[in-house]
mmCIF file of C-alpha atoms in Angstrom:
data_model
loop_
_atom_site.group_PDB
_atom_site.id
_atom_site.type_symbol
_atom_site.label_atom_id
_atom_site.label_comp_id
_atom_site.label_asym_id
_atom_site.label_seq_id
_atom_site.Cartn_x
_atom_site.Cartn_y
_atom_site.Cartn_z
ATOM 1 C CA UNK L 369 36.711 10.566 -32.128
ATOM 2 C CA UNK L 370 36.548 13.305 -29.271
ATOM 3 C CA UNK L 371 33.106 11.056 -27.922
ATOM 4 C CA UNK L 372 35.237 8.164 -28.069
ATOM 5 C CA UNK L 373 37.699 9.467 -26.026
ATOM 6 C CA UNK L 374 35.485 10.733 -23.888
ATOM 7 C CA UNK L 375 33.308 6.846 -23.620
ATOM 8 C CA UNK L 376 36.779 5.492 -22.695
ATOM 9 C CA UNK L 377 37.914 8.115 -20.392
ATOM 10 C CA UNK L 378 34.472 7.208 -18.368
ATOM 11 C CA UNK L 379 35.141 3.676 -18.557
ATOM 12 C CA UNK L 380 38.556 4.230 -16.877
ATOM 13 C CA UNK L 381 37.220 6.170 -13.980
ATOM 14 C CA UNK L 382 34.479 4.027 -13.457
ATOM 15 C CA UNK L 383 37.427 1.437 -13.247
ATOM 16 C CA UNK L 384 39.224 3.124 -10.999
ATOM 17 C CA UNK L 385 36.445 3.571 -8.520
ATOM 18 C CA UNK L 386 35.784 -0.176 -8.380
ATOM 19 C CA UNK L 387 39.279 -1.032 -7.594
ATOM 20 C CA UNK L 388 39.086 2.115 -4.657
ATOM 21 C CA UNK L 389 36.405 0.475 -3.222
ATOM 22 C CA UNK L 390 37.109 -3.199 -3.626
ATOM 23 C CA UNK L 391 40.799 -1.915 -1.717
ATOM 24 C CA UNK L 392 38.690 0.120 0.535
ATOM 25 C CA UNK L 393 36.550 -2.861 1.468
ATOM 26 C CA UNK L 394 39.620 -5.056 1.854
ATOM 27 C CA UNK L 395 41.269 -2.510 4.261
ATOM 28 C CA UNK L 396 37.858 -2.264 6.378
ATOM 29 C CA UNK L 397 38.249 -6.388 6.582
ATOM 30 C CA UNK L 398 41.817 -6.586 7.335
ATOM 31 C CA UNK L 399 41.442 -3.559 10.560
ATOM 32 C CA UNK L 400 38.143 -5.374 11.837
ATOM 33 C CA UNK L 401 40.126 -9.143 11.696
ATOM 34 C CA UNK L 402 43.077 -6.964 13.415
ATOM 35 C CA UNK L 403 40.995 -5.370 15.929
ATOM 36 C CA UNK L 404 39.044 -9.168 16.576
ATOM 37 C CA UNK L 405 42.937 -10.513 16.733
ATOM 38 C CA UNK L 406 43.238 -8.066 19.660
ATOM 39 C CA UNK L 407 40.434 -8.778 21.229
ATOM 40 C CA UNK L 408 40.588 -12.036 21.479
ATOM 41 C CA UNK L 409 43.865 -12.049 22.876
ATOM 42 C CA UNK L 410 42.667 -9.872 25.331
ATOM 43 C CA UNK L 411 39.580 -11.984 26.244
ATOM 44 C CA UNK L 412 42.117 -14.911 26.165
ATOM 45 C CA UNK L 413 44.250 -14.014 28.801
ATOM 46 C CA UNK L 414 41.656 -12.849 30.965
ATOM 47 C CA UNK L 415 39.536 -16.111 30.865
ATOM 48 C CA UNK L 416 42.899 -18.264 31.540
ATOM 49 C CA UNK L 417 44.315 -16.126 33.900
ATOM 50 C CA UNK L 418 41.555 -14.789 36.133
ATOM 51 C CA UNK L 419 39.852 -18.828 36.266
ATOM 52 C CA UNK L 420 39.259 -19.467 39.682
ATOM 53 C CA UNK L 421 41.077 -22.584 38.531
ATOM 54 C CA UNK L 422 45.013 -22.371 38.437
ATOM 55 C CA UNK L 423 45.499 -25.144 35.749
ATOM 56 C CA UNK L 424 43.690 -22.581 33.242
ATOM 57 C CA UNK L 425 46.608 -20.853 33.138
ATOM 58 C CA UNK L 426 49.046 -23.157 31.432
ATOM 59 C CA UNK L 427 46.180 -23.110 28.380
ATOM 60 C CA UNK L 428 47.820 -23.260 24.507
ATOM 61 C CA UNK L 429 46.682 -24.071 21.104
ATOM 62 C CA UNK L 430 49.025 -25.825 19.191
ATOM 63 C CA UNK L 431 47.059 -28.390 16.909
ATOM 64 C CA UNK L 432 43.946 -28.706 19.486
ATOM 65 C CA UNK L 433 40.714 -26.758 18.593
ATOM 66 C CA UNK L 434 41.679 -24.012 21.251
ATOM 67 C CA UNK L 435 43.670 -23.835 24.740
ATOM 68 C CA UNK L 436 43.111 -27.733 25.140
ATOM 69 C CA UNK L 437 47.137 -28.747 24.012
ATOM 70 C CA UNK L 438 48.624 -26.649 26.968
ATOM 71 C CA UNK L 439 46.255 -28.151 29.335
ATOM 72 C CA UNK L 440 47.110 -31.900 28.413
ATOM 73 C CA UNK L 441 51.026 -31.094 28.426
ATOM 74 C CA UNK L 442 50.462 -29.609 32.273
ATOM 75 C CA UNK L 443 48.788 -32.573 33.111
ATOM 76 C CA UNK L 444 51.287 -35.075 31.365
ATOM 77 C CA UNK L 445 54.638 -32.896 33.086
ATOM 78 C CA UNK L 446 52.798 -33.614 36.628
ATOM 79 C CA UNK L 447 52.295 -37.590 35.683
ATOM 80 C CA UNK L 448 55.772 -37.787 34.408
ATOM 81 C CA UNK L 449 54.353 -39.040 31.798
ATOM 82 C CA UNK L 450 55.108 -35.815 29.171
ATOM 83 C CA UNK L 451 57.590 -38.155 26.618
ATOM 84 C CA UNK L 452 55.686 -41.351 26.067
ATOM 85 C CA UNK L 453 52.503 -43.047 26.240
ATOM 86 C CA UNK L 454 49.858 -44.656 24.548
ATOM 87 C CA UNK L 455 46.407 -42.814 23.532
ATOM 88 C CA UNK L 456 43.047 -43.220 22.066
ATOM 89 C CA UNK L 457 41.107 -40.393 20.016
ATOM 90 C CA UNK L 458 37.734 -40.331 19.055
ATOM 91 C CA UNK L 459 36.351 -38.103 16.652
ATOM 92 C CA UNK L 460 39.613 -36.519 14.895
ATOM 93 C CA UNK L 461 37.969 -34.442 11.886
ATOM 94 C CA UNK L 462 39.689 -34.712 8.859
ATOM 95 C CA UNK L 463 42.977 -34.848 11.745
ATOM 96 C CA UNK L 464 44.167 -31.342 11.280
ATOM 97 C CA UNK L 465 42.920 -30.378 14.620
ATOM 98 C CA UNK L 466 42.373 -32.657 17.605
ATOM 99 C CA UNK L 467 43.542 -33.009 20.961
ATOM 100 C CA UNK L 468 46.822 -35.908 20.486
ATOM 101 C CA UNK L 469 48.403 -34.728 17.931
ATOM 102 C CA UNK L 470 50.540 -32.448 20.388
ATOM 103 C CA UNK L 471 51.466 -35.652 22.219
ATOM 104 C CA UNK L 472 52.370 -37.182 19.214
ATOM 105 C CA UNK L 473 55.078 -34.603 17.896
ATOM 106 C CA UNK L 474 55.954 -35.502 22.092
ATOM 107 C CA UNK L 475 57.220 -38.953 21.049
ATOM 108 C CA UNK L 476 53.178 -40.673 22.216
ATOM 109 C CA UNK L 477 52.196 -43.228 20.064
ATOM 110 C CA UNK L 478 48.458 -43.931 19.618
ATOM 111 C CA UNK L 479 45.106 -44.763 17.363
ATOM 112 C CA UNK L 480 42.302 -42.660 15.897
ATOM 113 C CA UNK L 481 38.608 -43.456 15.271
ATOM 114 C CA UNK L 482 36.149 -40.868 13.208
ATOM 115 C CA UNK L 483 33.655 -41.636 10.588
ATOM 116 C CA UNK L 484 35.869 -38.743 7.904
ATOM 117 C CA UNK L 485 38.766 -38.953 5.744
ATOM 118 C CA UNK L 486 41.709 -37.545 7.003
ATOM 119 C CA UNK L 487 43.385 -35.065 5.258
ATOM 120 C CA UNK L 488 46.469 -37.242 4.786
ATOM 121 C CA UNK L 489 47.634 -41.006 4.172
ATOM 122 C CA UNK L 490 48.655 -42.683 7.545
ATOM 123 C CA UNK L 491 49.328 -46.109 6.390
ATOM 124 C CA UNK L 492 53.055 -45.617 6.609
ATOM 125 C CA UNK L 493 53.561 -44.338 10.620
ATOM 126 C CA UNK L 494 54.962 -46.192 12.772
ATOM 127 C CA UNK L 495 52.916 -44.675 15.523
ATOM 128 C CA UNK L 496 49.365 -43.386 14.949
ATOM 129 C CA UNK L 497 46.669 -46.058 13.405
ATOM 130 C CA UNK L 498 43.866 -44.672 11.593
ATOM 131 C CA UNK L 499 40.055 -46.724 11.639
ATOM 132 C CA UNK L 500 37.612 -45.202 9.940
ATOM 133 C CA UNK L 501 34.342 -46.505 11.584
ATOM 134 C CA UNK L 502 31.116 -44.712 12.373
ATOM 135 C CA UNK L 503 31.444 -45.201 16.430
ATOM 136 C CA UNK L 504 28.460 -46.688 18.247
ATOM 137 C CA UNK L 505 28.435 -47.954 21.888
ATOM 138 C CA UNK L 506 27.772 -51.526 20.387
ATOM 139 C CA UNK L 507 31.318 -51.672 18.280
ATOM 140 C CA UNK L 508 33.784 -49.085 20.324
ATOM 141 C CA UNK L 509 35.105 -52.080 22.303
ATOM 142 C CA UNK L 510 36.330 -54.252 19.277
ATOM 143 C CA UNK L 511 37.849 -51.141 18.029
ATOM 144 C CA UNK L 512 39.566 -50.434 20.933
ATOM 145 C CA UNK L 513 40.665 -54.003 20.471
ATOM 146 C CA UNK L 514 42.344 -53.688 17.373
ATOM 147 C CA UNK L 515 44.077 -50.763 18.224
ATOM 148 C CA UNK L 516 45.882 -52.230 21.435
ATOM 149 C CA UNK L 517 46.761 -55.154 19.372
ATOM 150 C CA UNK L 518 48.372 -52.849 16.765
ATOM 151 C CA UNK L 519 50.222 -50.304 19.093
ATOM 152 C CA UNK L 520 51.109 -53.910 21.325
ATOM 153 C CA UNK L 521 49.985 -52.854 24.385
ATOM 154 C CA UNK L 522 47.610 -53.531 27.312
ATOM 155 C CA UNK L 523 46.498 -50.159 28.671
ATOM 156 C CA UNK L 524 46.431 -46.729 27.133
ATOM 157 C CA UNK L 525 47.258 -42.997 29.262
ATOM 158 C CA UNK L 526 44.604 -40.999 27.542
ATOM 159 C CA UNK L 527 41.321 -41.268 25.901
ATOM 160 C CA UNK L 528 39.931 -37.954 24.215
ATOM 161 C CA UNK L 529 36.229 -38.189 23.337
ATOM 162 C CA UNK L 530 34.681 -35.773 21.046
ATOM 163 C CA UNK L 531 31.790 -37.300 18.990
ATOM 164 C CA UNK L 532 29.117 -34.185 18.902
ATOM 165 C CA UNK L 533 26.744 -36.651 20.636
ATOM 166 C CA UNK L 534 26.449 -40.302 22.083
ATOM 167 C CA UNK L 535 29.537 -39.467 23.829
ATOM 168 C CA UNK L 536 28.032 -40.397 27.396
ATOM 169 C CA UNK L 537 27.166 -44.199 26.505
ATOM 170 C CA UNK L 538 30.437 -44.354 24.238
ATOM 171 C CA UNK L 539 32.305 -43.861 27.321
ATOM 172 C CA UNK L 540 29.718 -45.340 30.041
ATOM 173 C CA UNK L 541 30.582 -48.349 27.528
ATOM 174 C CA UNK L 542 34.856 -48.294 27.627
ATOM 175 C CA UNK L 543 34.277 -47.487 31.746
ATOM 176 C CA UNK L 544 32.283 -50.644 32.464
ATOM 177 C CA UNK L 545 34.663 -53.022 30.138
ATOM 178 C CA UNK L 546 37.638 -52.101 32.212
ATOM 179 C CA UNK L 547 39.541 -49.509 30.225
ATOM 180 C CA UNK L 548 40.883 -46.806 32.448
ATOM 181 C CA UNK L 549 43.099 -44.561 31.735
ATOM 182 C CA UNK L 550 45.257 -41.934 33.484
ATOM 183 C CA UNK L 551 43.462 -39.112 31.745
ATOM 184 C CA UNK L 552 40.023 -38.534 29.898
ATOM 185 C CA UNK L 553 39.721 -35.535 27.738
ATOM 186 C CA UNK L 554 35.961 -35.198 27.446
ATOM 187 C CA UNK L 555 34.112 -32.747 25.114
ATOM 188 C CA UNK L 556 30.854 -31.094 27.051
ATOM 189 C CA UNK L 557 27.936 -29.349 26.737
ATOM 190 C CA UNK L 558 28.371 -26.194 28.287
ATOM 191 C CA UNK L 559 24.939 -24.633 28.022
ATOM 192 C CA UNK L 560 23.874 -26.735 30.880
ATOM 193 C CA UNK L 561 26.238 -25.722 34.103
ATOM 194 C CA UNK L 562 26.332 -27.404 36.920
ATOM 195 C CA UNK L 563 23.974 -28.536 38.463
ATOM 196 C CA UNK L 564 22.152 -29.526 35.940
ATOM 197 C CA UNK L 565 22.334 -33.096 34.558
ATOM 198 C CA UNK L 566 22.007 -33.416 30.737
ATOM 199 C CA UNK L 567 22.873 -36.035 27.712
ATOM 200 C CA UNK L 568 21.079 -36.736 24.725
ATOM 201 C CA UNK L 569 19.106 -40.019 24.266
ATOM 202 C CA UNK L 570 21.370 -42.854 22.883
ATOM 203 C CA UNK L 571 21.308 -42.726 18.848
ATOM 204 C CA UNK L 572 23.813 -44.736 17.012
ATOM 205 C CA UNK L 573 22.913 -42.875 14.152
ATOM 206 C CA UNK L 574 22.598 -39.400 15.821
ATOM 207 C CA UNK L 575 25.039 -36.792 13.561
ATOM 208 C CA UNK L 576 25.042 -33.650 14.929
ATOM 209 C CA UNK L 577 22.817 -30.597 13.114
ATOM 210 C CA UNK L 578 25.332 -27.244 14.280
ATOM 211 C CA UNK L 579 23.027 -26.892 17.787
ATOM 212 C CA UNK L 580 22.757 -27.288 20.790
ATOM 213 C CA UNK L 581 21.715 -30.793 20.895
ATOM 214 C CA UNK L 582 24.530 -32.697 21.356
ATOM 215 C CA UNK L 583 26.613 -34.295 24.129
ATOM 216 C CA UNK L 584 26.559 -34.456 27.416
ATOM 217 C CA UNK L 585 26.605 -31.757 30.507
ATOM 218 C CA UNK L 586 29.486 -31.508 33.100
ATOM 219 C CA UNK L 587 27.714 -32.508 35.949
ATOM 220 C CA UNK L 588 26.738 -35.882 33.999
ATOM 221 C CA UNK L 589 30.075 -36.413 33.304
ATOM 222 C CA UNK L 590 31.706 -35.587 36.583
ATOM 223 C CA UNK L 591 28.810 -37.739 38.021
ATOM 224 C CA UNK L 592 29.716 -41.067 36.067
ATOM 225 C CA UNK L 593 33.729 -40.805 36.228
ATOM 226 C CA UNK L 594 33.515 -40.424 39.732
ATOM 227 C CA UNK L 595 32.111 -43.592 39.947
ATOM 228 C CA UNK L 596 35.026 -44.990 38.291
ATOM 229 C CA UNK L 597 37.453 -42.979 40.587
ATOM 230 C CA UNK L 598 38.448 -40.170 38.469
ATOM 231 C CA UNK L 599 38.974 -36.718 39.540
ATOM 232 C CA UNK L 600 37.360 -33.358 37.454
ATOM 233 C CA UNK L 601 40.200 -30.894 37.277
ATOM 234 C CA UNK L 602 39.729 -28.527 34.413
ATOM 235 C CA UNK L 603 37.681 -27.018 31.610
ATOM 236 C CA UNK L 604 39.223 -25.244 29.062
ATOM 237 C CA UNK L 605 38.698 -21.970 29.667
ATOM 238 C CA UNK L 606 38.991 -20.339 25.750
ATOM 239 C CA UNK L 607 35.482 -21.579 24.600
ATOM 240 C CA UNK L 608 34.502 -23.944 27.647
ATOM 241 C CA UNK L 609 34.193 -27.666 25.436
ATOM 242 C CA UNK L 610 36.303 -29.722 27.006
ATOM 243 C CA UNK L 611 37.102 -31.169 30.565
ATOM 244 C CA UNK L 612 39.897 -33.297 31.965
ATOM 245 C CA UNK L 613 39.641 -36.330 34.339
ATOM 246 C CA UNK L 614 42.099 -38.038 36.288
ATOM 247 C CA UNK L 615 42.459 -41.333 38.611
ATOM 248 C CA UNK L 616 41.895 -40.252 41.923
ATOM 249 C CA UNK L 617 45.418 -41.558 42.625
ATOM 250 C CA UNK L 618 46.968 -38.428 41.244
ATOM 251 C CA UNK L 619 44.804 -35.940 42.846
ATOM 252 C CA UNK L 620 48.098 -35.094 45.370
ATOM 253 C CA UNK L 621 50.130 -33.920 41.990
ATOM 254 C CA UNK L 622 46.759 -31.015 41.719
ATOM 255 C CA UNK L 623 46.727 -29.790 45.203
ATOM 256 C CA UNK L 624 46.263 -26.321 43.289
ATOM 257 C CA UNK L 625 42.881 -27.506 41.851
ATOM 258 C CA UNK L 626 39.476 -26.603 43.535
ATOM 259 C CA UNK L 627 37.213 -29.511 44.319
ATOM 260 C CA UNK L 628 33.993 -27.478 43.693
ATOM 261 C CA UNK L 629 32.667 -28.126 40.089
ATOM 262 C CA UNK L 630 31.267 -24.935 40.347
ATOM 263 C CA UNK L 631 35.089 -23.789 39.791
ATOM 264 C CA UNK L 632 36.233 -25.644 37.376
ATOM 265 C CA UNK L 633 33.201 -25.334 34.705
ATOM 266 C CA UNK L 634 33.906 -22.477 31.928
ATOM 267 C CA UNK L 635 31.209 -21.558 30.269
ATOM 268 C CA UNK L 636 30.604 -21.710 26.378
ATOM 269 C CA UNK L 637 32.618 -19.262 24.333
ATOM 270 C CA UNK L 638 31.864 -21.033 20.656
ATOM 271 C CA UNK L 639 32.412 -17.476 18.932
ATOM 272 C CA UNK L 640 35.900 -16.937 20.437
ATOM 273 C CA UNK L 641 37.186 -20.051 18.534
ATOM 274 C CA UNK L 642 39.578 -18.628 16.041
ATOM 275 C CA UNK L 643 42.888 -20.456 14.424
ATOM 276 C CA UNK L 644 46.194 -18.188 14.890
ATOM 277 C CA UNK L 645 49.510 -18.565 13.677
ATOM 278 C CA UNK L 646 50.164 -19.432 10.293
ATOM 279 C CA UNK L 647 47.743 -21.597 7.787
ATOM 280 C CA UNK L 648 47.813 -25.372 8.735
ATOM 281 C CA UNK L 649 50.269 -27.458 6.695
ATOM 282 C CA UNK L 650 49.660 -31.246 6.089
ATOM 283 C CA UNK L 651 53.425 -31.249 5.458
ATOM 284 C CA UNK L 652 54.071 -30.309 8.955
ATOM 285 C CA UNK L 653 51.991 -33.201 10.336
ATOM 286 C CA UNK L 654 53.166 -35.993 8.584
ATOM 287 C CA UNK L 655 56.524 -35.263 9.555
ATOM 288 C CA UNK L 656 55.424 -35.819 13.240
ATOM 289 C CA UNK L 657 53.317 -39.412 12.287
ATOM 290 C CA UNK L 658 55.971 -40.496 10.308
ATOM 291 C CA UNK L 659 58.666 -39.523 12.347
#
């Protein structure tokens, strides 16, 4: 009996140690994700508020992949153009995270194109249209088609572009057929600054692999929208992916905004990109699309 005892008092302590070090192991976790918390709101700050470009500063996450959201509303509050407008998205994910969602909890009204599911049923909103379609440079303009017919209008105010790779000739393509918009939101390539030209060769079947190959570099994009009479005014500065264009026509409302690209390009900072705030709730986004 007494070596029973004794098997089971073993068994208990061996227990106990497990569940010591799994809590152990759990409190190491928790103070390293606090201690990454702080420093990348510390490395945050600093990159938006010591850019050599002002318009870094008004940077903010709210549904976009980092600082992207706060950019766009900046822009949108110089345009007058913050409460309404039209837009076009392509590459949304699975539509969690993306760059017009913010506008569209702003009263926008718009369409999306990616070759995913999204995460929720959009069939009922009365102003986001969903196509799924695997985007090429030979069918984006009959898409774009469709989707002024459905919102019933002639002209959008943004198009956001983030494909992971023929984005160049995807919008070389919407450039050349006429469609302009106010603002571009472009993803980039940041490993190649300026000057250095860089896009990958046109594949219509190209996915991306998690490399660098993909895209296209900031001084190839800045060197075909300025054909077009757009503007380069920012690059997010929280992980350096995405740029903003404008028309030339509203370069007066960014007097604050250097005209050297040299200025304006942020370098990558892929490891910074973390989500804060609470867990993502599909309930909270299809109260904005259906709203």
């Amino acid at each position: 009996m007494s070596l029973v005892k004794s098997f089971s008092e073993k068994i208990k302590k061996n227990q106990k140690k497990k569940l010591q070090r799994k809590n152990s192991i759990i409190s190491i976790k928790n103070n390293v994700d606090q201690l990454y918390d702080l420093i990348y709101q510390v490395t945050t700050n600093i990159s938006k508020n010591e850019h050599t470009n002002p318009l870094n500063s008004f940077g903010k996450k709210c549904f976009s992949q980092s600082d992207e959201d706060g950019i766009t509303i900046e822009i949108f509050k110089r345009l007058k153009n913050l409460n309404s407008g039209s837009f076009l998205e392509l590459g949304v994910g699975d539509g969690t995270e993306n760059n017009t969602l913010i506008l569209l909890s702003l009263g926008w009204q718009g369409f999306w194109v990616g070759g995913s599911e999204l995460a929720f049923d959009t069939s009922q909103s009365k102003k986001l249209k969903f196509y799924k379609n695997w985007i090429t440079k030979e069918n984006i303009l009959s898409i774009i088609n469709m989707g002024l017919n459905h919102l019933k209008v002639k002209a959008l105010d943004l198009i956001s572009v983030d494909l992971d790779g023929n984005d160049f000739y995807i919008v070389e393509k919407i450039l050349h057929s006429g469609y302009l918009p106010k603002v571009f939101i472009l993803e980039y390539n940041a490993k190649f600054p300026p000057p250095v030209e860089f896009k990958i060769n046109y594949n219509p079947k190209h996915e991306w692999r998690n490399d660098d190959y993909f895209g296209t570099s900031l001084e190839s994009w800045n060197n075909l929208l300025t054909k077009f009479g757009y503007r380069l005014i920012c690059c997010n500065s929280q992980t350096g992916a995405n740029c903003f264009f404008i028309k030339n026509k509203f370069s007066k409302l960014f007097k604050d905004v250097p005209n050297d690209i040299n200025q304006i390009y942020s370098e990558p900072r892929y490891l910074l990109h973390k989500n804060f705030g609470h867990k993502k709730s599909i309930e909270l986004i299809k109260q904005i699309i259906d709203n």
